[in-house]
mmCIF file of C-alpha atoms and ligand atoms in Angstrom:
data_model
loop_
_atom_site.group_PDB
_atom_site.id
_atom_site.type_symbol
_atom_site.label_atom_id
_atom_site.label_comp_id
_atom_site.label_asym_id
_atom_site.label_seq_id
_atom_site.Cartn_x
_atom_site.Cartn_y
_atom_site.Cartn_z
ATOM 1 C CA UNK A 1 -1.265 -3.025 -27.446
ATOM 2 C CA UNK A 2 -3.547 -5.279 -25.450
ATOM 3 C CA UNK A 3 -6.489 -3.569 -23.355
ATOM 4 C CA UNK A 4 -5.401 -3.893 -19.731
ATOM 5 C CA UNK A 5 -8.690 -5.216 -17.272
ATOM 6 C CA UNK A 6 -9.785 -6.851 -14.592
ATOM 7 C CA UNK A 7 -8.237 -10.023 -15.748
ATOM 8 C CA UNK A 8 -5.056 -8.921 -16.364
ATOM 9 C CA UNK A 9 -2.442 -10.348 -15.054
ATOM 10 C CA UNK A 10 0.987 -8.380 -13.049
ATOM 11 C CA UNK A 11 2.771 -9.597 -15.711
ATOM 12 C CA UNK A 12 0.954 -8.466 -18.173
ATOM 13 C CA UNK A 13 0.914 -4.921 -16.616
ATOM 14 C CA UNK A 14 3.967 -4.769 -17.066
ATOM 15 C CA UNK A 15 3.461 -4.216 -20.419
ATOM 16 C CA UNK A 16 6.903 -5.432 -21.404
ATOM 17 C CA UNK A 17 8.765 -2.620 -19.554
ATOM 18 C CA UNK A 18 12.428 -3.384 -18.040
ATOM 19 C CA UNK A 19 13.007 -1.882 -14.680
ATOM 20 C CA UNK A 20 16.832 -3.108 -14.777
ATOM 21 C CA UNK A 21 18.714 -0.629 -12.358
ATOM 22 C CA UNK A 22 15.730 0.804 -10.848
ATOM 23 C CA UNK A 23 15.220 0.179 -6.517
ATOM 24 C CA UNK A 24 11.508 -0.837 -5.687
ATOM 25 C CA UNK A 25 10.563 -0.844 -1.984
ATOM 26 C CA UNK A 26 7.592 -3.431 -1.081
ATOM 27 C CA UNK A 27 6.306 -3.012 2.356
ATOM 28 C CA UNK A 28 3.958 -6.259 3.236
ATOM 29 C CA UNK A 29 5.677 -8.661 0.448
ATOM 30 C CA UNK A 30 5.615 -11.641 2.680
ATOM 31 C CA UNK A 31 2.094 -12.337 1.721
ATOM 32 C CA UNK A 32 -0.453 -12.447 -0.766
ATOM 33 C CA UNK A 33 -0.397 -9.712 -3.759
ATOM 34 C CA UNK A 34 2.679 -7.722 -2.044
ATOM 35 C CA UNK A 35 4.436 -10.877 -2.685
ATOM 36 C CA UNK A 36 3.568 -11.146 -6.088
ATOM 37 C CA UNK A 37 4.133 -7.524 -6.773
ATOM 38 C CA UNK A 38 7.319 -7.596 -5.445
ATOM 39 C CA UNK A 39 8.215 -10.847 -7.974
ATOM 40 C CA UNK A 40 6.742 -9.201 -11.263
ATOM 41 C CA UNK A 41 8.700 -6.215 -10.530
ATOM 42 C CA UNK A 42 12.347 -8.115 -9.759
ATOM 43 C CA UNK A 43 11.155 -10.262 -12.865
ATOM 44 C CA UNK A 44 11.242 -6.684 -14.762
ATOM 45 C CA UNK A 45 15.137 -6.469 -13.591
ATOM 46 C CA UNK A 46 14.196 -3.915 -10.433
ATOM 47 C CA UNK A 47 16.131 -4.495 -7.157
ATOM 48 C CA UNK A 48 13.314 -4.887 -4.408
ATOM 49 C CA UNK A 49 13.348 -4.277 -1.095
ATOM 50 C CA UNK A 50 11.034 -6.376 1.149
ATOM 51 C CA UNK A 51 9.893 -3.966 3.647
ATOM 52 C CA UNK A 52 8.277 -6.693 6.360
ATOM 53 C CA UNK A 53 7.676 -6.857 9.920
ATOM 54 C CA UNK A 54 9.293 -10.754 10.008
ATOM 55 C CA UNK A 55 12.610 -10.436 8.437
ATOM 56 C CA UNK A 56 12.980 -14.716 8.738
ATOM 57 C CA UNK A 57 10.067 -14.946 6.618
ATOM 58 C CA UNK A 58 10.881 -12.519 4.401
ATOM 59 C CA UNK A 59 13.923 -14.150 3.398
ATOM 60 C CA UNK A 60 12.595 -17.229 3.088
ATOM 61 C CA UNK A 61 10.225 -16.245 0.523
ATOM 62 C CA UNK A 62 13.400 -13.813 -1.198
ATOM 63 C CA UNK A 63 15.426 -16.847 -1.832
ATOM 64 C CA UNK A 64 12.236 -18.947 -3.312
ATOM 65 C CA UNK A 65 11.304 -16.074 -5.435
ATOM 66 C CA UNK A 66 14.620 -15.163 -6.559
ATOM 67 C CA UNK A 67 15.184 -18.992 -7.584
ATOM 68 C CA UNK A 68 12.324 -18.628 -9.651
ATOM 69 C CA UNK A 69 12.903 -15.991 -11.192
ATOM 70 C CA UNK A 70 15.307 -15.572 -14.477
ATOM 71 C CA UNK A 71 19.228 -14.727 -14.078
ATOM 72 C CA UNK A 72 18.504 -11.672 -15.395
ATOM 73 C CA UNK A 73 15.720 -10.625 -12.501
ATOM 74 C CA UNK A 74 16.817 -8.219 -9.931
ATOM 75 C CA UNK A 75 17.929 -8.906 -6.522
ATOM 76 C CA UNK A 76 15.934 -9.121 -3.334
ATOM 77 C CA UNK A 77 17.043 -8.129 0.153
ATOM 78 C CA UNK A 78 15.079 -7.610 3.099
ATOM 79 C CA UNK A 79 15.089 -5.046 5.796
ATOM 80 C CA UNK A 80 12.903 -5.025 9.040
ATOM 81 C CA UNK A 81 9.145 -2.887 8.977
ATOM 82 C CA UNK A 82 6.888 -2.794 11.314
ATOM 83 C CA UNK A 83 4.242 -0.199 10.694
ATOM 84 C CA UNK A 84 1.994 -0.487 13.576
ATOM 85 C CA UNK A 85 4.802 1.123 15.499
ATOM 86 C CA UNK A 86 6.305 4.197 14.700
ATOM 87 C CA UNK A 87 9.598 3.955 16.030
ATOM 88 C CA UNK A 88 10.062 0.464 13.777
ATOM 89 C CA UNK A 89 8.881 2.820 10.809
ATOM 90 C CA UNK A 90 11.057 5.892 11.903
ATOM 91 C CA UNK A 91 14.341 3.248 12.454
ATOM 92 C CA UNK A 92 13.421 2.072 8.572
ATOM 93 C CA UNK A 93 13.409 5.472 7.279
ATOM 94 C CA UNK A 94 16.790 6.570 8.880
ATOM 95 C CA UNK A 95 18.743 3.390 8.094
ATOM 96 C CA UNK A 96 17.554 4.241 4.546
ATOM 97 C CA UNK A 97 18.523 8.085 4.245
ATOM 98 C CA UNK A 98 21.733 7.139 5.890
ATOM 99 C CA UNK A 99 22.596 5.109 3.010
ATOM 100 C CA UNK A 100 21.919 7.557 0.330
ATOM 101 C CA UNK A 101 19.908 5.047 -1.635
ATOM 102 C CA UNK A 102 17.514 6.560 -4.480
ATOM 103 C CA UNK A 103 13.419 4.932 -4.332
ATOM 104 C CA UNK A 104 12.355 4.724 -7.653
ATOM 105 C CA UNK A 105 9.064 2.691 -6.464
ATOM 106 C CA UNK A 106 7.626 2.665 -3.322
ATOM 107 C CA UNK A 107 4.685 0.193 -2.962
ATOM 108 C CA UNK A 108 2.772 0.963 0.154
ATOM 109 C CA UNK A 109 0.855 -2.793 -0.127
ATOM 110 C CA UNK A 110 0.821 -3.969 3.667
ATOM 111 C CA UNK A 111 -2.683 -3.600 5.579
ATOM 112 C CA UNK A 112 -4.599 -5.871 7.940
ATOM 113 C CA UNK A 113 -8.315 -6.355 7.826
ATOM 114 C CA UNK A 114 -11.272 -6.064 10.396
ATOM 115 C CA UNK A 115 -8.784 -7.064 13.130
ATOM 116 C CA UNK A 116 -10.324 -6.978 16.956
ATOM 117 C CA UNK A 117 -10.338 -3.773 18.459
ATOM 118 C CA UNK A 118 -6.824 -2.816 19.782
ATOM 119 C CA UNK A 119 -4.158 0.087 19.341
ATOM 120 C CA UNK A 120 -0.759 0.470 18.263
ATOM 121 C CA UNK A 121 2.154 0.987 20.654
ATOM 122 C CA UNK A 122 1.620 5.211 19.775
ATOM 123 C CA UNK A 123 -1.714 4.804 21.213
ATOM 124 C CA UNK A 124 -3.966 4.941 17.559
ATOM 125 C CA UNK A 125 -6.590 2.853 16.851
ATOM 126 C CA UNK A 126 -4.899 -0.198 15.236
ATOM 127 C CA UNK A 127 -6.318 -0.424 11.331
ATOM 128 C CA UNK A 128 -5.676 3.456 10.885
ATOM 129 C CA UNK A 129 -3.038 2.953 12.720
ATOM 130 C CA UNK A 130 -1.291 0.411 10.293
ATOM 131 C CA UNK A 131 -2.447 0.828 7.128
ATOM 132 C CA UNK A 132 -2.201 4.536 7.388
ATOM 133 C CA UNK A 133 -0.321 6.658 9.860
ATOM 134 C CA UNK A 134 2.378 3.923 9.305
ATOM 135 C CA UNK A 135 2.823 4.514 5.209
ATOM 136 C CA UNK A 136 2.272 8.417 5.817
ATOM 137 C CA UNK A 137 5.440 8.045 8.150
ATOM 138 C CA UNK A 138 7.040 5.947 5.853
ATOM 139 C CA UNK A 139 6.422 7.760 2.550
ATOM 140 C CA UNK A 140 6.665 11.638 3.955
ATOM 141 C CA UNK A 141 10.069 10.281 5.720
ATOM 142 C CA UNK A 142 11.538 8.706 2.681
ATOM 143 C CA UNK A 143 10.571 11.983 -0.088
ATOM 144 C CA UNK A 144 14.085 12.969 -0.008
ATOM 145 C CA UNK A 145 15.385 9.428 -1.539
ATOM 146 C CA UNK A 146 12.209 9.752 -4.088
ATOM 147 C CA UNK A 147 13.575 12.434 -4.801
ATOM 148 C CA UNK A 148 16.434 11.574 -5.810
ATOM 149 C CA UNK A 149 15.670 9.069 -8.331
ATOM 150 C CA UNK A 150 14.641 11.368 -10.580
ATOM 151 C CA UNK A 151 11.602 9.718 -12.011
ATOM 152 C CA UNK A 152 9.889 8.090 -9.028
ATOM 153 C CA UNK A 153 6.308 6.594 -8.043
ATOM 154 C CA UNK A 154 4.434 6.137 -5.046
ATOM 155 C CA UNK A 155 1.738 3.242 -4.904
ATOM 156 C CA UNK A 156 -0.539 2.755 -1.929
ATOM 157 C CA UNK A 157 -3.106 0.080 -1.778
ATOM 158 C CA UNK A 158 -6.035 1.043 -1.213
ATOM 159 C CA UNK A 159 -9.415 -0.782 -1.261
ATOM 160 C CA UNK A 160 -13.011 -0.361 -2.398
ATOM 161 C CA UNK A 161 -14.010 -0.817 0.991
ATOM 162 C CA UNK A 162 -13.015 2.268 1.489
ATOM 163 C CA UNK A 163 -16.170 3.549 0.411
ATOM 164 C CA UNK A 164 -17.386 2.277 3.799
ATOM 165 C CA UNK A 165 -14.899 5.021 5.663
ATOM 166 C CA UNK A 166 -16.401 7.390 7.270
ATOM 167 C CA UNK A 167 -14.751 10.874 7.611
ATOM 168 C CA UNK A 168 -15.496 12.016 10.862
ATOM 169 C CA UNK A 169 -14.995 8.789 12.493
ATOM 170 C CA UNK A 170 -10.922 8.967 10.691
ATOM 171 C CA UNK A 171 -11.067 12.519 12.064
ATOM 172 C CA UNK A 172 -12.101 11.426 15.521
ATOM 173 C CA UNK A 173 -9.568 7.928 15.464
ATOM 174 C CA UNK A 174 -6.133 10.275 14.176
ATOM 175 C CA UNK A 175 -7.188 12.654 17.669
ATOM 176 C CA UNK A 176 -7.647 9.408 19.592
ATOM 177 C CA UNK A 177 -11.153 10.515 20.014
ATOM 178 C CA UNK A 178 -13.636 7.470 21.148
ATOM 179 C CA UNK A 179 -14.869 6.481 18.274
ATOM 180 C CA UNK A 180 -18.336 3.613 17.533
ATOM 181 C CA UNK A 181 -15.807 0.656 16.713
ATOM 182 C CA UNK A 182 -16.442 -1.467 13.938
ATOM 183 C CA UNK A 183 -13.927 -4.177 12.856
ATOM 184 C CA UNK A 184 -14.772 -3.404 8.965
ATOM 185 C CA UNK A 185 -15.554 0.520 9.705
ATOM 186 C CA UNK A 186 -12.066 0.594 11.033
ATOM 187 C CA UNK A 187 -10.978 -0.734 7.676
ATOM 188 C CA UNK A 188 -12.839 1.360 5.563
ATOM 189 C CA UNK A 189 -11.681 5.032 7.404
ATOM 190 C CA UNK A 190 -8.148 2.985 7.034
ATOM 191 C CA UNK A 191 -8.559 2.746 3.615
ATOM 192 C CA UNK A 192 -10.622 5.595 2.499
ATOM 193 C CA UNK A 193 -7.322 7.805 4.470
ATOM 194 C CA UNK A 194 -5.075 6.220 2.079
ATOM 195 C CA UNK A 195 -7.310 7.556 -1.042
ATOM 196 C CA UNK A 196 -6.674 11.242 0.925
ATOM 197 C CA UNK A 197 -3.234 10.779 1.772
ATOM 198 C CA UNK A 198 -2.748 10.262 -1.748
ATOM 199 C CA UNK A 199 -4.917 12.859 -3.317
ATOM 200 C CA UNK A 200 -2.917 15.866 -0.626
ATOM 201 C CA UNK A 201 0.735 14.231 -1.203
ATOM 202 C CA UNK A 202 0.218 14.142 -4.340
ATOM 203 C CA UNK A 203 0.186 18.208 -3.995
ATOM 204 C CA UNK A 204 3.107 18.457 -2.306
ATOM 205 C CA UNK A 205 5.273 16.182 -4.052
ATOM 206 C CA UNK A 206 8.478 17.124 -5.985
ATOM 207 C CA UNK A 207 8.618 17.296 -9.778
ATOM 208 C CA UNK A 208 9.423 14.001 -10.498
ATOM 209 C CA UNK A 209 7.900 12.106 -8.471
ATOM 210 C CA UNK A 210 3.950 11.136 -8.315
ATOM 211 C CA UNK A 211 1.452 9.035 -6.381
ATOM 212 C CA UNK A 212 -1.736 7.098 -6.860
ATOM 213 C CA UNK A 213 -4.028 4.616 -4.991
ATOM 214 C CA UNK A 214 -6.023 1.770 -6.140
ATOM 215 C CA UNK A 215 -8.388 -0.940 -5.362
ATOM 216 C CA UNK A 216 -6.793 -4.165 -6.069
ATOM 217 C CA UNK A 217 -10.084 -6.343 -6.246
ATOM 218 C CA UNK A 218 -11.469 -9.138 -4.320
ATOM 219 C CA UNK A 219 -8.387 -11.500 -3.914
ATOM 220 C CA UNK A 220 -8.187 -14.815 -1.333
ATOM 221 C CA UNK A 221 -5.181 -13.667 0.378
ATOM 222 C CA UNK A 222 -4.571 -14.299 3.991
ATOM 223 C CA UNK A 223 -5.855 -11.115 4.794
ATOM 224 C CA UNK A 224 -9.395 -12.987 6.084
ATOM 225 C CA UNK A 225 -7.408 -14.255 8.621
ATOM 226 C CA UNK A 226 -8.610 -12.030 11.918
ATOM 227 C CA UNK A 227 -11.990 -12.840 10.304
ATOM 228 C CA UNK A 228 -12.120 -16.704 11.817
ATOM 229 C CA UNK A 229 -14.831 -19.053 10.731
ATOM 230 C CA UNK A 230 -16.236 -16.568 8.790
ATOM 231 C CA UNK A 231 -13.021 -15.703 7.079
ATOM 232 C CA UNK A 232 -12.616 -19.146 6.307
ATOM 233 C CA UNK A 233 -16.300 -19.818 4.762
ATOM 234 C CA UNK A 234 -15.999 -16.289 2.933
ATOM 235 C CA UNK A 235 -11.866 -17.612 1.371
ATOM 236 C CA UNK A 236 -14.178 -20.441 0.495
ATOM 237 C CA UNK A 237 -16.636 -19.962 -1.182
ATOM 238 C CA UNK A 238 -15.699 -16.363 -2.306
ATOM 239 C CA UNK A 239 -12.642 -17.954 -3.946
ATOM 240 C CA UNK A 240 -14.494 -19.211 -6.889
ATOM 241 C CA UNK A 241 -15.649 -15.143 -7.812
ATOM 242 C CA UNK A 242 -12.533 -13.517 -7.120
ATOM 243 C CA UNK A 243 -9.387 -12.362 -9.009
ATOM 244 C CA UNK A 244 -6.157 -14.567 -8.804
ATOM 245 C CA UNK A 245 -3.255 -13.430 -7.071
ATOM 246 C CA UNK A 246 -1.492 -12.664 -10.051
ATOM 247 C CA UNK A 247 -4.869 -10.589 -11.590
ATOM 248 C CA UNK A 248 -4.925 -8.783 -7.647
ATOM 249 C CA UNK A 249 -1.163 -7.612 -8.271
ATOM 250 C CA UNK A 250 -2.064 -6.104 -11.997
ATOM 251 C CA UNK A 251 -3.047 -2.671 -10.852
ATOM 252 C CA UNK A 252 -0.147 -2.567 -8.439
ATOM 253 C CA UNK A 253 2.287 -2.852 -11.065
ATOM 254 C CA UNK A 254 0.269 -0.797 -13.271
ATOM 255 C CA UNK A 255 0.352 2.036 -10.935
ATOM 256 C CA UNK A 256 4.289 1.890 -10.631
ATOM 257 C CA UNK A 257 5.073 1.448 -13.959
ATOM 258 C CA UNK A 258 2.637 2.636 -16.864
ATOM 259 C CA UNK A 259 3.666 5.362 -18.800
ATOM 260 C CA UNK A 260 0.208 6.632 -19.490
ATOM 261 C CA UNK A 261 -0.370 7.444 -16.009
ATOM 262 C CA UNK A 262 2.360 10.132 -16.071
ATOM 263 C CA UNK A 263 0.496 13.397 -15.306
ATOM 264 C CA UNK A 264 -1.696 11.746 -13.373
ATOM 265 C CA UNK A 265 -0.689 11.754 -10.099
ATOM 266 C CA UNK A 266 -3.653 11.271 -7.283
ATOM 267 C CA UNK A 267 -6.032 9.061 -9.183
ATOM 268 C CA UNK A 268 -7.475 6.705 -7.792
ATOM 269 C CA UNK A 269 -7.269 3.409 -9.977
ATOM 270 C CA UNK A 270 -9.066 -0.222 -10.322
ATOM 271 C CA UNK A 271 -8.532 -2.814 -13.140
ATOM 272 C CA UNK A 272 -5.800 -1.207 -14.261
ATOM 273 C CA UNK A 273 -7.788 2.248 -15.111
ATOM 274 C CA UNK A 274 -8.464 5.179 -13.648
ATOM 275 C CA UNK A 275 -11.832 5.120 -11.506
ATOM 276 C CA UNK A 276 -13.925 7.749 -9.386
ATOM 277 C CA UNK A 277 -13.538 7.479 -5.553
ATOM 278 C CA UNK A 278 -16.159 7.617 -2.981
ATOM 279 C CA UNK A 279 -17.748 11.054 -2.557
ATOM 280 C CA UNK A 280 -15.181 11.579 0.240
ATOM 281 C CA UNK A 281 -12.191 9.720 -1.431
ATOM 282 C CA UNK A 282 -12.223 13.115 -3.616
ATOM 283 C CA UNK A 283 -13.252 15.640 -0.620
ATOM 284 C CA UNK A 284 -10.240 18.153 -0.891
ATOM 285 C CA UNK A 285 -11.288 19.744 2.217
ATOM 286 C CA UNK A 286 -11.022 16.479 4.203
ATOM 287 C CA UNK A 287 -8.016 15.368 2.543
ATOM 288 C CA UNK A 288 -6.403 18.216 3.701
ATOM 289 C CA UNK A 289 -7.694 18.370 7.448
ATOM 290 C CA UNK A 290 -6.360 14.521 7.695
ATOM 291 C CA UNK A 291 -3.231 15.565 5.872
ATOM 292 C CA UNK A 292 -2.982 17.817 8.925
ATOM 293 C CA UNK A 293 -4.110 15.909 11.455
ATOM 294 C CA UNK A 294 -1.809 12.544 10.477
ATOM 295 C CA UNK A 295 1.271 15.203 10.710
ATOM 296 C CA UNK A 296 0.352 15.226 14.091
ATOM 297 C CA UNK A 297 -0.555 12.336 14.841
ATOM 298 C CA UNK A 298 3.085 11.299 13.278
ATOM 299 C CA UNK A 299 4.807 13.054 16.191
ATOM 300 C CA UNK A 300 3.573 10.906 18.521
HETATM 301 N N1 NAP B 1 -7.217 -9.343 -0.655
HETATM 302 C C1 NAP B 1 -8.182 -8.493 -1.031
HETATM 303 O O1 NAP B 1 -9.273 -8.891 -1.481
HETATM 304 C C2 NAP B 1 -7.968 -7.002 -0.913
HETATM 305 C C3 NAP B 1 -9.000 -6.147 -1.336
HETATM 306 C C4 NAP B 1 -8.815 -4.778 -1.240
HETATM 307 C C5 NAP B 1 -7.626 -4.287 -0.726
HETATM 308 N N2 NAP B 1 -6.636 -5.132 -0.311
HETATM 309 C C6 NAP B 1 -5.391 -4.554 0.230
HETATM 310 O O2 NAP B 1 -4.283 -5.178 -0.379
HETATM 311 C C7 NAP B 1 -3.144 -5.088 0.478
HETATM 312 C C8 NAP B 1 -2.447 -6.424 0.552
HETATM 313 O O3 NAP B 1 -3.314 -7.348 1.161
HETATM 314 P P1 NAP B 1 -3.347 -8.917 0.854
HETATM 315 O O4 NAP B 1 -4.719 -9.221 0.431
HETATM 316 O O5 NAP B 1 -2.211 -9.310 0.004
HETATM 317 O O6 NAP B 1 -3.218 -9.462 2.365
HETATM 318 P P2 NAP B 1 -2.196 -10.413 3.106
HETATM 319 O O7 NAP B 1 -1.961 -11.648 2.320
HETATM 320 O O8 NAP B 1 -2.743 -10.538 4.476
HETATM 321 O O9 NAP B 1 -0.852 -9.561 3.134
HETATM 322 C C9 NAP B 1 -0.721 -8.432 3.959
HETATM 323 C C10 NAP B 1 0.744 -8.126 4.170
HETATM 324 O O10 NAP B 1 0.813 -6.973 5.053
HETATM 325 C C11 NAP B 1 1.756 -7.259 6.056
HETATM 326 N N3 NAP B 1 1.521 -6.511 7.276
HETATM 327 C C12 NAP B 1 0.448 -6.542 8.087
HETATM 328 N N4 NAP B 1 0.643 -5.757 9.157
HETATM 329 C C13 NAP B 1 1.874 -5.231 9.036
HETATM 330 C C14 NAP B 1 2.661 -4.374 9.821
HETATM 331 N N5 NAP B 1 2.229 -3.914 11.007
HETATM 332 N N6 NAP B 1 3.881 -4.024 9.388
HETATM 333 C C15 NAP B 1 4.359 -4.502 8.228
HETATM 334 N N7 NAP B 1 3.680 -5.340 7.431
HETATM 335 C C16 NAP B 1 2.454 -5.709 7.843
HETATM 336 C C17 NAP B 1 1.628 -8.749 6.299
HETATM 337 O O11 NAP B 1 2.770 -9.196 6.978
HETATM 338 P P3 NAP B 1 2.749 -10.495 7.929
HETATM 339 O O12 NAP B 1 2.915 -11.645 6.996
HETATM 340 O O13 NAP B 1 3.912 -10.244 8.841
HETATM 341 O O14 NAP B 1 1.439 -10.492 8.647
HETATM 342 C C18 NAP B 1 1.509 -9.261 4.861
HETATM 343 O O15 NAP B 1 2.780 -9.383 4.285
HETATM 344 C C19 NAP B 1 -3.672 -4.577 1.826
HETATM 345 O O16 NAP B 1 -3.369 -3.214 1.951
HETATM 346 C C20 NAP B 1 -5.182 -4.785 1.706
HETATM 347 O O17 NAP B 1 -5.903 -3.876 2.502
HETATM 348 C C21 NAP B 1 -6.773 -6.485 -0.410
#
């Protein structure tokens, strides 16, 4: 068996495994390594769900993929998610449980990055907002149809950045408390609450089913793109040090698929391993309290 690293591919991930008859849900798959996640894992014979906030795109890019892709692939279809906003990600949920559908995978890939200061329609600051009270809606709503599959796993993309979260400050933006805004410290309490989530579902999860997080890498994806000039310079010239899209989908597909990760639900994962989280990515305490606090804040 080869060793799996920071230069493996999604494909390669994959480690040969078919995933013929299984139902993968891809939220953010219009774009950069959702996209490719979502291809690698039809590729492997799943049927995958785009989970996207524009539907037109999203099946513009289903149709190129699926032409792509091998007769036997698995199909694509595309269903409307948009997790800034609660009631889009409440709508997706219910549609879903009303049609009895099993998840085996659930990729929770979508985020934005250092975006300006702004809030969702529910009134949260918008990067926590998104990238986490959205998939903790999304994930906690669909559990039953998890559930059901049996043998399921939940994936949410995390990022090294979150190492630049700060605890308090999450505590303070899931209250709506004022909070020092900073377009990257907004990402990094996004991201560091998606290391928690994980660590506290992965508690209260049924037998069967397990979750884990991960830093993808440094990928040029469009996710720059509320950066401007310096987003540009940094797609640039940071594009000649970073991981292809294909190498920044690896530990995606790794997390929903490899067999040796079975037991392991909650880790935290980079390069297709198992790594440590920031001192706070592993702070039961605080996992907890925002476990708490996102439960209310998901009322909202
Ligand atoms: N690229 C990196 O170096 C890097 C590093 C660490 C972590 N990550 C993480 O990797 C994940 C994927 O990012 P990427 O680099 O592939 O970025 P990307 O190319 O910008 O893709 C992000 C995807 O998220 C979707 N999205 C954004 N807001 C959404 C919303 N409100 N509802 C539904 N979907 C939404 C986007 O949809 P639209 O097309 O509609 O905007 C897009 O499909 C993110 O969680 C990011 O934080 C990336």
């Amino acid at each position: 068996m080869t060793t799996l690293g920071s230069k493996s591919t999604a494909e390669q991930a994959l480690q040969g495994q078919s995933l013929a008859g299984k139902t993968a849900i891809v939220t953010g798959a219009t774009s950069g390594i959702g996209t490719e996640t979502a291809r690698v894992l039809a590729l492997a014979g799943a049927n995958v769900v785009f989970a996207v906030r524009s539907v037109k795109a999203g099946e513009e890019l289903a149709a190129q993929l699926k032409a792509s892709l091998p007769a036997t692939a698995g199909t694509f279809t595309v269903e409307a998610l948009d997790l800034g906003d609660l009631n889009s990600v409440r709508a997706f949920v219910k549609k879903w449980l009303d049609s009895g559908r099993a998840i085996h995978l659930l990729v929770n890939n979508a985020g934005i990055m250092a975006t300006p200061q702004g809030t969702t329609p529910q009134g949260f600051e918008l990067q926590v907002g998104t990238n986490h009270i959205g998939h903790f809606v999304l994930t906690t709503g669909l559990l039953p149809a998890l559930e059901k599959a049996g043998e399921a796993r939940i994936v949410t993309v995390s990022s090294d950045l979150h190492k630049r979260g700060n605890g308090q400050r999450l505590v303070s933006a899931l209250q709506k408390l004022p909070t020092d805004y900073s377009p990257f410290g907004a990402y990094g309490d996004s991201k560091l609450a998606n290391v928690l989530f994980v660590k506290a579902l992965a508690k209260r999860l049924p037998k069967g089913v397990e979750a884990f997080s991960l830093h993808p890498g440094v990928i040029k994806t469009n996710l720059t793109r509320s950066m401007g000039l310096s987003g540009t310079i940094f797609r640039v010239i940071g594009g000649l040090f970073m991981k292809s899209i294909p190498q920044g989908a690896a530990t995606s597909v790794f997390a929903a698929t490899a067999p040796e990760l079975k037991g392991k639900s909650g880790a935290y994962l980079a390069d297709c391993h198992v790594v440590d989280a920031s001192k706070e990515g592993v702070d039961a305490e605080l996992a907890e309290k925002v476990w708490k606090l996102t439960e209310t804040a998901a009322q909202a």
